[in-house]
Coordinates of C-alpha atoms in Angstrom, one line a residue:
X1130 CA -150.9 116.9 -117.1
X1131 CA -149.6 119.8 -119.4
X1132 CA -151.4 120.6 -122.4
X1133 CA -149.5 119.3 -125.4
X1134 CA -149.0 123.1 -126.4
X1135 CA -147.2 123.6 -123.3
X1136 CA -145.5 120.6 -123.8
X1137 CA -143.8 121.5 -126.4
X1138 CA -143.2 125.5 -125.4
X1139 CA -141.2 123.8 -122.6
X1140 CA -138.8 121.6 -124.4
X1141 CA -137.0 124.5 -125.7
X1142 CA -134.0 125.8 -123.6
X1143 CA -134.5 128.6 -120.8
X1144 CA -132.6 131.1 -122.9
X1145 CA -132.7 132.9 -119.7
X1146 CA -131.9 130.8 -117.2
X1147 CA -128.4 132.3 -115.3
X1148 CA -125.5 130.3 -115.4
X1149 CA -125.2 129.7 -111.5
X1150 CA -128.5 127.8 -111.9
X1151 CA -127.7 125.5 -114.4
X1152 CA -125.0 124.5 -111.7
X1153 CA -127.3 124.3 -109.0
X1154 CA -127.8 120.3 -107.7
X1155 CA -131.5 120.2 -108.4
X1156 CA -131.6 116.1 -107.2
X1157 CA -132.5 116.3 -103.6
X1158 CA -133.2 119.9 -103.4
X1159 CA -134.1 121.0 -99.5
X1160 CA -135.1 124.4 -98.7
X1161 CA -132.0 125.1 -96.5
X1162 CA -130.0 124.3 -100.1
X1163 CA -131.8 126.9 -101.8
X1164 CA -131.8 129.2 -99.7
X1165 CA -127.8 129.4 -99.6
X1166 CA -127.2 130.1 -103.0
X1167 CA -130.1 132.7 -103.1
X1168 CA -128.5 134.8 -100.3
X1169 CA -125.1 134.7 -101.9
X1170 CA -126.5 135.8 -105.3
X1171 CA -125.3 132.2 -107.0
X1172 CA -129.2 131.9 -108.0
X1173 CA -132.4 133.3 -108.1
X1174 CA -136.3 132.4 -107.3
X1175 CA -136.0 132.6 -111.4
X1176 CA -133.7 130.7 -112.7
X1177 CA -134.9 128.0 -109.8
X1178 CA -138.4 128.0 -111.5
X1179 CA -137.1 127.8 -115.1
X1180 CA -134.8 124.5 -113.8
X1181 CA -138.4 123.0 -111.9
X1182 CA -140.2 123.7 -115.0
X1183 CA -137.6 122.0 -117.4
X1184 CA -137.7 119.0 -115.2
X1185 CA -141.7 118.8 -115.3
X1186 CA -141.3 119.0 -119.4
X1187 CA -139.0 116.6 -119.1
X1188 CA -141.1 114.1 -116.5
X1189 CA -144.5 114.6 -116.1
X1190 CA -145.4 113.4 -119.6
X1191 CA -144.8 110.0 -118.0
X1192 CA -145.5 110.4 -114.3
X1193 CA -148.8 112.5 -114.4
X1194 CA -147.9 114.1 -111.1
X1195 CA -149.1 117.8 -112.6
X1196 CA -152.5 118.7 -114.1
X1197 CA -152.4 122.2 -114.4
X1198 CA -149.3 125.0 -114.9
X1199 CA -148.8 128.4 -114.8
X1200 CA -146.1 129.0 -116.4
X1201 CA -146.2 132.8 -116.7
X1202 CA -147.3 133.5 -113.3
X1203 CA -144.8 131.3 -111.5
X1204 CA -142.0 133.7 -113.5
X1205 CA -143.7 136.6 -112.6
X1206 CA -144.1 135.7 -108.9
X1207 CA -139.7 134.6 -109.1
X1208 CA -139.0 137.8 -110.1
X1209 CA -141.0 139.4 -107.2
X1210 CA -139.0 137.8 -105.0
X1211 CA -135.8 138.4 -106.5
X1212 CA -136.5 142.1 -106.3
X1213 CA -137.7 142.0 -102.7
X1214 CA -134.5 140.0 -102.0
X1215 CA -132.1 142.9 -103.9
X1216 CA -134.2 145.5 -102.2
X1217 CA -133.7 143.8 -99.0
X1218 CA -129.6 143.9 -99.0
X1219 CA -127.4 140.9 -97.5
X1220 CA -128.0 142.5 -94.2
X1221 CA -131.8 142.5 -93.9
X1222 CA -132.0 138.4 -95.8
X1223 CA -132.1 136.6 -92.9
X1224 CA -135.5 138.6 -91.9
X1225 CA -137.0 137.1 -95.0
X1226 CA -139.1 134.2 -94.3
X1227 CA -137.6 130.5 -94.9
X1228 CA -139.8 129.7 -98.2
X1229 CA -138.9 133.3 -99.7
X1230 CA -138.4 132.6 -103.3
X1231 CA -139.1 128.6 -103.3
X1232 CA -141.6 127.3 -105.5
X1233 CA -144.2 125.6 -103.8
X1234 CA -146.8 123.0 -106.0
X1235 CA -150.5 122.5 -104.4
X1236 CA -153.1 119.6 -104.4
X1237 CA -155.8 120.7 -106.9
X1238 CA -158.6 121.0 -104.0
X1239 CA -156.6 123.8 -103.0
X1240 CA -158.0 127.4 -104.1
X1241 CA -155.2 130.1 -105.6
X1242 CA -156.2 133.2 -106.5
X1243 CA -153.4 135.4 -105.3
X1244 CA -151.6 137.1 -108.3
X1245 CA -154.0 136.8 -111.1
X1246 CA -153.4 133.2 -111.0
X1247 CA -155.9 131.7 -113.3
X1248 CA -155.5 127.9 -112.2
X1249 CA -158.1 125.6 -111.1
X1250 CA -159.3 123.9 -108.4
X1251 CA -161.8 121.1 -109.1
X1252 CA -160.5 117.8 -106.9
X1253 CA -161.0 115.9 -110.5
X1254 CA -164.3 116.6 -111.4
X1255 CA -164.7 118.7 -114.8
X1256 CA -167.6 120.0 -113.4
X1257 CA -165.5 122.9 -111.7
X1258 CA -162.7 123.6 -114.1
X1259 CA -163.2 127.1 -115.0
X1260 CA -164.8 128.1 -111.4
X1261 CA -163.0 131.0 -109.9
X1262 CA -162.8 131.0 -105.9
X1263 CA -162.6 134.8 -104.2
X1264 CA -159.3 134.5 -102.5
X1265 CA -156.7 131.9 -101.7
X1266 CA -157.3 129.3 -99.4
X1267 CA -156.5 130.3 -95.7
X1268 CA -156.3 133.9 -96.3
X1269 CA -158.1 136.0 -93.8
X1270 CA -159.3 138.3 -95.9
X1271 CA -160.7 141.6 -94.9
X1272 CA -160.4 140.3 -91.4
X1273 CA -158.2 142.6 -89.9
X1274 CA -155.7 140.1 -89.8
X1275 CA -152.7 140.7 -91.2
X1276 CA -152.2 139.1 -94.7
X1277 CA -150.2 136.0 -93.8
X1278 CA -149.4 132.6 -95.5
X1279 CA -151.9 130.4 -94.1
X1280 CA -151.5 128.2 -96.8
X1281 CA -150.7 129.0 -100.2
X1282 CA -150.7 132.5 -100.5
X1283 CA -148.5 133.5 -103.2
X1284 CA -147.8 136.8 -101.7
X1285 CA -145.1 138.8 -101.6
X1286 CA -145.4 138.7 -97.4
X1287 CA -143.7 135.7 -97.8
X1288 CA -141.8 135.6 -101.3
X1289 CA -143.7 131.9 -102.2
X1290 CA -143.7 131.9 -105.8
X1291 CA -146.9 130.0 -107.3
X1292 CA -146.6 126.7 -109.0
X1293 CA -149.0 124.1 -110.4
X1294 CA -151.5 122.3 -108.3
X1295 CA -150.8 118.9 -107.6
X1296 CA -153.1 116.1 -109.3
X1297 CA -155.4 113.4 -107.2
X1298 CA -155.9 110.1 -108.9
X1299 CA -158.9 107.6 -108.4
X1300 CA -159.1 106.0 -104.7
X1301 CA -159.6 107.4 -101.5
X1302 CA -162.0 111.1 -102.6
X1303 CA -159.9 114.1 -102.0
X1304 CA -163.6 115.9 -102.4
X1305 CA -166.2 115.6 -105.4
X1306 CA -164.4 113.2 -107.2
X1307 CA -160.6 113.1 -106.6
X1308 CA -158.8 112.3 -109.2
X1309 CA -157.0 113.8 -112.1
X1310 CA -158.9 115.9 -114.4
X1311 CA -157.8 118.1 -117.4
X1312 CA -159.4 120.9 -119.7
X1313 CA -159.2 117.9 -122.5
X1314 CA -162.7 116.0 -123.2
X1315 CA -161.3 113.5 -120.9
X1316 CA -159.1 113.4 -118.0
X1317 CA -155.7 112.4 -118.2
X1318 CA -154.0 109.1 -117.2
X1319 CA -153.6 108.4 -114.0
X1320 CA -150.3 109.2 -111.9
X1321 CA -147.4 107.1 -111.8
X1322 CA -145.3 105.8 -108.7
X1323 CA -142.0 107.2 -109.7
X1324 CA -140.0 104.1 -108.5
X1325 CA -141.7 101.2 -109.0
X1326 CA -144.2 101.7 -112.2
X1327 CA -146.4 98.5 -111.2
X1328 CA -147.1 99.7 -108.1
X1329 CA -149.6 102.2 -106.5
X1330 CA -149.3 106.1 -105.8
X1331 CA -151.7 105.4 -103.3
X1332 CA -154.5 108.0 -102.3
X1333 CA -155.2 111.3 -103.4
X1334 CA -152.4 113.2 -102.5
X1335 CA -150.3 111.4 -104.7
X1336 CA -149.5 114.3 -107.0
X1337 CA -147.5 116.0 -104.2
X1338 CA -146.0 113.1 -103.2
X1339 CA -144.9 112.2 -106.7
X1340 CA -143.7 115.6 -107.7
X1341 CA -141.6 116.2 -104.8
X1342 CA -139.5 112.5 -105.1
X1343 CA -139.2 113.3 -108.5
X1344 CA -137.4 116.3 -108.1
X1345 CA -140.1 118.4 -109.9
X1346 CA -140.2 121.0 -107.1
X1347 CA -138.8 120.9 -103.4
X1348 CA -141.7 122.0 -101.5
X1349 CA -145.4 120.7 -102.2
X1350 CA -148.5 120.9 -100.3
X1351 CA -151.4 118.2 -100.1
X1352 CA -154.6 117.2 -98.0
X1353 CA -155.7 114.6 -96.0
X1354 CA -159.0 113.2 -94.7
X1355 CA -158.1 109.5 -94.5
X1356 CA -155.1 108.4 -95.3
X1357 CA -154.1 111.3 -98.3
X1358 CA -151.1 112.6 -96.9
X1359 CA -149.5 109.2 -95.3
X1360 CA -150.6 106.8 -97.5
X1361 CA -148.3 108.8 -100.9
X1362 CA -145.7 109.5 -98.7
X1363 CA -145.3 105.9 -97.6
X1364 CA -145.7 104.7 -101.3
X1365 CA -143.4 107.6 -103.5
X1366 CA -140.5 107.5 -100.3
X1367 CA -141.0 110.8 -99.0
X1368 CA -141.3 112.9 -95.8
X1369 CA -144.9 113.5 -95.0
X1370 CA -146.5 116.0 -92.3
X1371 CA -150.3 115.6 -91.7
X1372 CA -151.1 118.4 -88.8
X1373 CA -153.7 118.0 -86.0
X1374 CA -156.8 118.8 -87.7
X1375 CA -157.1 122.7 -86.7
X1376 CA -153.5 123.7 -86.9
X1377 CA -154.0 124.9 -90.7
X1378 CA -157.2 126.3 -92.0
X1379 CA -159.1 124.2 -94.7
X1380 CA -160.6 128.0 -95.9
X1381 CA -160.8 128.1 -99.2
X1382 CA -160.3 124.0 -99.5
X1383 CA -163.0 121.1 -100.8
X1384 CA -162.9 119.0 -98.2
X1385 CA -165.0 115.9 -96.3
X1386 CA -165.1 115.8 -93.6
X1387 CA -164.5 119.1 -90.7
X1388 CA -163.9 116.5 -88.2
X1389 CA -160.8 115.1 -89.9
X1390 CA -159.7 117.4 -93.1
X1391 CA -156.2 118.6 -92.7
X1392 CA -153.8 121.0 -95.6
X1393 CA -150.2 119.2 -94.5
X1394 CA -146.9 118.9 -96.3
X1395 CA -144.7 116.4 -98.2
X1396 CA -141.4 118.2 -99.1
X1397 CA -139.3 120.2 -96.2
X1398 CA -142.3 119.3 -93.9
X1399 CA -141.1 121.4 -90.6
X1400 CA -140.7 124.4 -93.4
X1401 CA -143.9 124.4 -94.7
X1402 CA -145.8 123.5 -91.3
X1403 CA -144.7 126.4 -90.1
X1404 CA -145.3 128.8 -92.8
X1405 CA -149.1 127.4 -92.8
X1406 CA -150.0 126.7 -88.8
X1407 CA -152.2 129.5 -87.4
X1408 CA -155.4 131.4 -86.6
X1409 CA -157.9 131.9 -89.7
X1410 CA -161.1 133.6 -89.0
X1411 CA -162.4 131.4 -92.3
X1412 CA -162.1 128.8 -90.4
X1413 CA -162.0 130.0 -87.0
X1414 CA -163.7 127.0 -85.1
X1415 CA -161.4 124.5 -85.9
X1416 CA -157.8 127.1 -85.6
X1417 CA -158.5 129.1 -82.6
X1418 CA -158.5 126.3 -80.0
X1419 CA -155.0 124.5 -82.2
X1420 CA -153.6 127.7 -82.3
X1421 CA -153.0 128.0 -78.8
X1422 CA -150.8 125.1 -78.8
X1423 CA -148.3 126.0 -81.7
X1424 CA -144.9 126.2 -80.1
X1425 CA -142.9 129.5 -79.0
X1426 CA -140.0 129.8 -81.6
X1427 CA -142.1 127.3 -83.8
X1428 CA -141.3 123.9 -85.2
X1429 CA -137.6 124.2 -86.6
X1430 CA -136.6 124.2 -82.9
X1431 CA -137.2 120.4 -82.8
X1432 CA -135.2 119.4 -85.6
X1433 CA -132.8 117.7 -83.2
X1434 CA -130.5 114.6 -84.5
X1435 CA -131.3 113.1 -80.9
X1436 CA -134.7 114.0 -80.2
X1437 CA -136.2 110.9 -79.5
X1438 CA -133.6 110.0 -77.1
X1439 CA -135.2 108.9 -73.9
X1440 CA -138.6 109.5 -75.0
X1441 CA -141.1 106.5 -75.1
X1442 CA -142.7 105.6 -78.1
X1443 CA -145.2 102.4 -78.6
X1444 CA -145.9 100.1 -81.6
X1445 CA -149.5 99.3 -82.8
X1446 CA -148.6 95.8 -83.9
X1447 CA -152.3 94.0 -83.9
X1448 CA -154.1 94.5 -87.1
X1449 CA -150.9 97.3 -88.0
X1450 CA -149.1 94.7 -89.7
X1451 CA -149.6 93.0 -92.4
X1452 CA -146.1 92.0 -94.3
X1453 CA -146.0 88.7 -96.0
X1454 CA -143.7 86.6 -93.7
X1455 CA -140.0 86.9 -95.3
X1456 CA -140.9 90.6 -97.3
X1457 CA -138.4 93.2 -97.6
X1458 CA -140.7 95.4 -95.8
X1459 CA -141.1 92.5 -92.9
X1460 CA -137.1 92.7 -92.7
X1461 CA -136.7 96.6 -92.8
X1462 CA -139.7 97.2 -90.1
X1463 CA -138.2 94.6 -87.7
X1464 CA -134.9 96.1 -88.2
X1465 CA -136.2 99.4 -87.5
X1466 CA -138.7 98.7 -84.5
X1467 CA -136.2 96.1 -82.4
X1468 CA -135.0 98.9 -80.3
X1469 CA -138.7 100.5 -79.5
X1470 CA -140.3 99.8 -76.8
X1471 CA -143.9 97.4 -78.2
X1472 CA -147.1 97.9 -76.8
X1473 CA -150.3 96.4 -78.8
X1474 CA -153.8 97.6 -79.6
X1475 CA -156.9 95.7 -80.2
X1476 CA -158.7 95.6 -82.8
X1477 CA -160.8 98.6 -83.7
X1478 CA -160.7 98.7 -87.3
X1479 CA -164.1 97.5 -88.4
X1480 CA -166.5 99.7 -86.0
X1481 CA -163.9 103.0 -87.1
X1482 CA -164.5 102.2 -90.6
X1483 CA -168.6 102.2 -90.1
X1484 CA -169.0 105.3 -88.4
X1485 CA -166.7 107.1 -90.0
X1486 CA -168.0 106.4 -93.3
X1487 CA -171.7 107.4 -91.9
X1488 CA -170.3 110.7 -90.8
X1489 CA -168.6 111.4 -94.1
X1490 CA -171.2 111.3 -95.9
X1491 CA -173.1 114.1 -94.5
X1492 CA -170.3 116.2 -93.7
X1493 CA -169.0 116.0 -97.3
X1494 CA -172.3 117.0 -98.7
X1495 CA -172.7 120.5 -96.4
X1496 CA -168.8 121.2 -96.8
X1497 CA -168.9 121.0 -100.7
X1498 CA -172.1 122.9 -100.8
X1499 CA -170.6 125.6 -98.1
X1500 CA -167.1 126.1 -100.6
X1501 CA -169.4 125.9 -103.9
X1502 CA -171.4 129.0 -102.0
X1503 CA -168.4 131.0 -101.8
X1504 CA -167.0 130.9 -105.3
X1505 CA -166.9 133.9 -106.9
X1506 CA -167.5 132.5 -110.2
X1507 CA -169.4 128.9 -110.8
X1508 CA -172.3 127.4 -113.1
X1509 CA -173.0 124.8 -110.3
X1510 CA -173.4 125.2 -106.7
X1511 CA -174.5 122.3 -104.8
X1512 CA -173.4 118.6 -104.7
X1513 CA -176.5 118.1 -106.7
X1514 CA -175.8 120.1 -109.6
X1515 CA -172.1 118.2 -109.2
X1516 CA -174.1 114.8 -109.7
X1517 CA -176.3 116.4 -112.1
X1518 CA -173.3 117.7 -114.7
X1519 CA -171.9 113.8 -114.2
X1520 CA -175.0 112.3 -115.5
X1521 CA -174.9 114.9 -118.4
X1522 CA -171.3 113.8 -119.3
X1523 CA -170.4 109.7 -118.7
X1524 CA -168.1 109.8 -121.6
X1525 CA -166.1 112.8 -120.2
X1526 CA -166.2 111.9 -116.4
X1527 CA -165.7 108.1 -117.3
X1528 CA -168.9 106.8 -115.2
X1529 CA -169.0 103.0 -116.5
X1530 CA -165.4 103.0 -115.0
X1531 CA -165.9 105.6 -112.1
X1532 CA -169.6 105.8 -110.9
X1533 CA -170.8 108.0 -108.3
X1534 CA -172.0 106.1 -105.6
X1535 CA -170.7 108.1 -103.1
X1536 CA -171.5 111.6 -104.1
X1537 CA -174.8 110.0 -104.0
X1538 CA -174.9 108.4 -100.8
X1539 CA -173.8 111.7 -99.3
X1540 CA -176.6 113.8 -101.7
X1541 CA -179.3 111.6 -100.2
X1542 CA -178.0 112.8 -96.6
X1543 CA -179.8 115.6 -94.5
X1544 CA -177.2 117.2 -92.2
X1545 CA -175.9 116.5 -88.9
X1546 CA -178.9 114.1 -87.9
X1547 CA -179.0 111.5 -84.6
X1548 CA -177.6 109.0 -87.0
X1549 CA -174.6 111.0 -87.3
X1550 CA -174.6 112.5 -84.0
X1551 CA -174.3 108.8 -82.9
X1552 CA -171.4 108.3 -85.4
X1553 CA -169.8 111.3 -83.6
X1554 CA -170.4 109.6 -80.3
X1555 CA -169.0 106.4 -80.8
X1556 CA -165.9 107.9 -82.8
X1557 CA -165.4 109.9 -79.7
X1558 CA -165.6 107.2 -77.5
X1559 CA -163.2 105.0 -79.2
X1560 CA -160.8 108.0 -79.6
X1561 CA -161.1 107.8 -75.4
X1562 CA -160.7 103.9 -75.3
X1563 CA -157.4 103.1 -77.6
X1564 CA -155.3 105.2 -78.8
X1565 CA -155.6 108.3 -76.4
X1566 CA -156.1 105.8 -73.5
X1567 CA -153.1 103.5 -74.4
X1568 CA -150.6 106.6 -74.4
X1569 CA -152.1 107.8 -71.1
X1570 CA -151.7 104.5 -69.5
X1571 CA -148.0 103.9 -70.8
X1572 CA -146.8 107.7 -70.9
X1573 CA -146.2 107.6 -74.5
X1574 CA -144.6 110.8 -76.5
X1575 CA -145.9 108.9 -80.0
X1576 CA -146.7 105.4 -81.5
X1577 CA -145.0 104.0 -84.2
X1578 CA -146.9 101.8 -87.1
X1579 CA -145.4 101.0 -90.5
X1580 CA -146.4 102.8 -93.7
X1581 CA -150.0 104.2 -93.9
X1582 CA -151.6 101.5 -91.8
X1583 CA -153.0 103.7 -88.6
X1584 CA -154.3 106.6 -91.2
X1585 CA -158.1 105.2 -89.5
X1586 CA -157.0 105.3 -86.6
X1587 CA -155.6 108.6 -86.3
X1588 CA -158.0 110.2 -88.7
X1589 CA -160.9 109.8 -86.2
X1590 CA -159.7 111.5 -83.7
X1591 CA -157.5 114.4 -85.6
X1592 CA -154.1 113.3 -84.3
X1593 CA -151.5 114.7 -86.3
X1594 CA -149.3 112.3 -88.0
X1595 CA -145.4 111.9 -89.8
X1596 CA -144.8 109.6 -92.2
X1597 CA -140.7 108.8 -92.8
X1598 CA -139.3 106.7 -95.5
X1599 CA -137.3 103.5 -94.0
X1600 CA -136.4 101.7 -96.7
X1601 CA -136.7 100.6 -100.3
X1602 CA -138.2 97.1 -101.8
X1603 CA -137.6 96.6 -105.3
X1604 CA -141.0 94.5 -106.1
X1605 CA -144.0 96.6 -106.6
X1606 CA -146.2 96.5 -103.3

């Protein structure tokens, strides 16, 4: 949500803004789109944020998507790139990396420091507005690695210019207590679906998902533990990516849950996943071994029109769907999945849902403790000072409507004990027993379920995950 001050600065005309921008088509936005007119000097990284920010003045007062903007430093960082992209000459711009120039908006668990940025990161809870992290998240910092965008480094290694963070309503917890938060005495509303009011955003993620069908930036950045990532994308219509946990570092992050946190993408997905995969010493027990496996020549290479020609893909049916018979999204599913080869899946649901939950709650607790220890600048420092602050403040954190139940559930938790160990176990073994086992059996290259309904399944186990818009329904769902 933008402060009404800022509200207002922005509803004047960008005085500045170049003429080629204004004629720029905005609607749809890709990063291939942009990145045309910026090599043949029609626009530039500035007048492309001034457009992005007119469109949040004019938006966001009614969707919610933002809670946080940085108005100053997202100019700054366009004009950085314009002069690296002057200094480079037309003969050395197709060296520049893909995002060079192109806005990028982030989930507010996400840590941004690069650039004097003063934003937050506080995954809803007012407790940490105001906390300053050291670094950006994924940045290898002092490593001897070299200074690369792991995941939103707003460097000018890779031209990204820095944006707001994205903002995570009530549901599913991103982290402490995911959902929208504001320097006001109380949060802001929640976020809107930006095509069917009525209905759901779905999940914490939602303020990436929302931004980007909105048009409020082309390329924005979420997280996912359970079902963030997938669950907006399938709800606001847009391209999702959630990576195999260990293919981007959660440095720098409040997550969950190690086992099953994963930074992934919901706007020029390929683009971003491959500006983000790598090795990160921060988080070097989960990215070393996924490392290993990113591609030679990267992602892009698979952007092929016919790339699921002959391959063999499965459908989780049992328990996957659950349509009223005659919906529009019954139709549009049937319509889609006729062609696919169907296998089924037993059901699973209510044994993943227990001992994931059981695991969560531990892991939550030392992951939140571990990124409150590495703030550079923070009044509070454990989940218990978190809980503590809450109790302080009802009226401002909106307890009678909220509560805390989990953050204590996971405060009364004492590490990685044999009740969790057990957890582990039995997640492991029904990793083995369906999904991995059902794709061995049948030679699968993928399964195929309809909107957000396998995020459980695949969360469990780390399995990456793409979630593709395949149709619209005009009742709220």
């Amino acid at each position: 949500m933008l402060p009404s001050a800022a509200r207002s600065h922005l509803a004047f005309p960008f005085l500045l803004a170049a003429a080629a921008a204004t004629a720029f088509e905005l609607e749809e936005a890709t990063v291939d789109s942009i990145r045309r007119p910026f090599a043949h000097g029609d626009l530039t990284s500035r007048g492309l944020v001034e457009l992005y920010l007119r469109r949040i003045a004019a938006l966001d007062p009614a969707l919610h998507a933002v809670v946080e903007l940085d108005q100053d430093g997202a100019l700054a960082a366009a004009d950085r790139a314009d002069a690296a992209r002057r200094l480079a000459g037309d003969g050395a711009l197709s060296a520049l990396p893909l995002l060079h120039g192109a806005p990028v908006l982030v989930k507010d668990n996400i840590s941004t420091a690069g650039g004097g940025s003063a934003l937050n990161a506080t995954a809803g809870s007012l407790a940490l507005v105001g906390s300053r992290p050291a670094g950006d998240a994924g940045m290898s910092s002092g490593s001897g690695v070299p200074a690369r965008w792991f995941l939103v480094r707003l460097a000018s290694a890779s031209g990204v210019t820095s944006a707001p963070p994205a903002s995570p309503p009530d549901g599913v917890p991103a982290a402490a207590r995911a959902r929208s938060r504001s320097h006001q005495i109380s949060p802001p509303p929640l976020p809107f679906n930006p095509y069917v009011p009525s209905a759901t955003p779905c999940s914490s993620s939602s303020g990436s998902a929302i931004a980007a069908a909105a048009n409020m930036v082309a390329v924005t950045i979420g997280t996912e533990t359970d079902g963030s990532i997938m669950c907006p994308s399938s709800y606001n219509s847009v391209v999702g990516i959630k990576p195999t946990v260990g293919l981007t570092s959660r440095a720098g992050v409040i997550i969950i849950s190690p086992r099953m946190d994963t930074v992934g993408t919901v706007s020029d997905a390929v683009h971003v996943l491959e500006a983000t995969v790598g090795y990160d010493p921060r988080d070097a027990e989960a990215t070393r071994m996924a490392s290993q496996y990113i591609p030679e020549g990267a992602y892009r290479k698979f952007l092929n029109i016919d790339g699921l020609r002959g391959k063999r893909l499965g459908i989780l049916r049992k328990d996957f769907f659950w349509f009223p018979s005659g919906s529009v999204q019954q139709k549009v599913f049937h319509d889609h999945f006729n062609t696919i080869t169907q296998e089924s899946m037993d059901t699973i649901n209510d044994a993943v849902q227990s001992g994931e939950r059981a695991l969560m709650l531990a892991e939550f607790k030392l992951s939140l403790n571990s990124y409150l220890s590495e703030l550079a600048a923070s009044p509070f420092r454990s989940l218990k000072n978190i809980i503590e602050f809450n109790n302080r403040h009802p009226l401002e954190e909106r307890m009678d409507e909220f509560g805390q139940s989990y953050l204590l559930q996971s405060e009364a938790t004492d590490g990685i004990g044999p009740t969790e160990k057990k957890a582990i176990a039995k997640l492991s073994k029904l990793c083995e027993r369906s999904l991995e086992k059902i794709m061995r059996v049948h030679k699968l290259e993928a399964i195929v379920a309809p909107g957000a309904s396998a995020h459980s399944l695949l969360a469990i186990g780390g399995y990456p995950a793409i979630t593709v818009p395949a149709g619209a329904a005009v009742e709220a769902i």
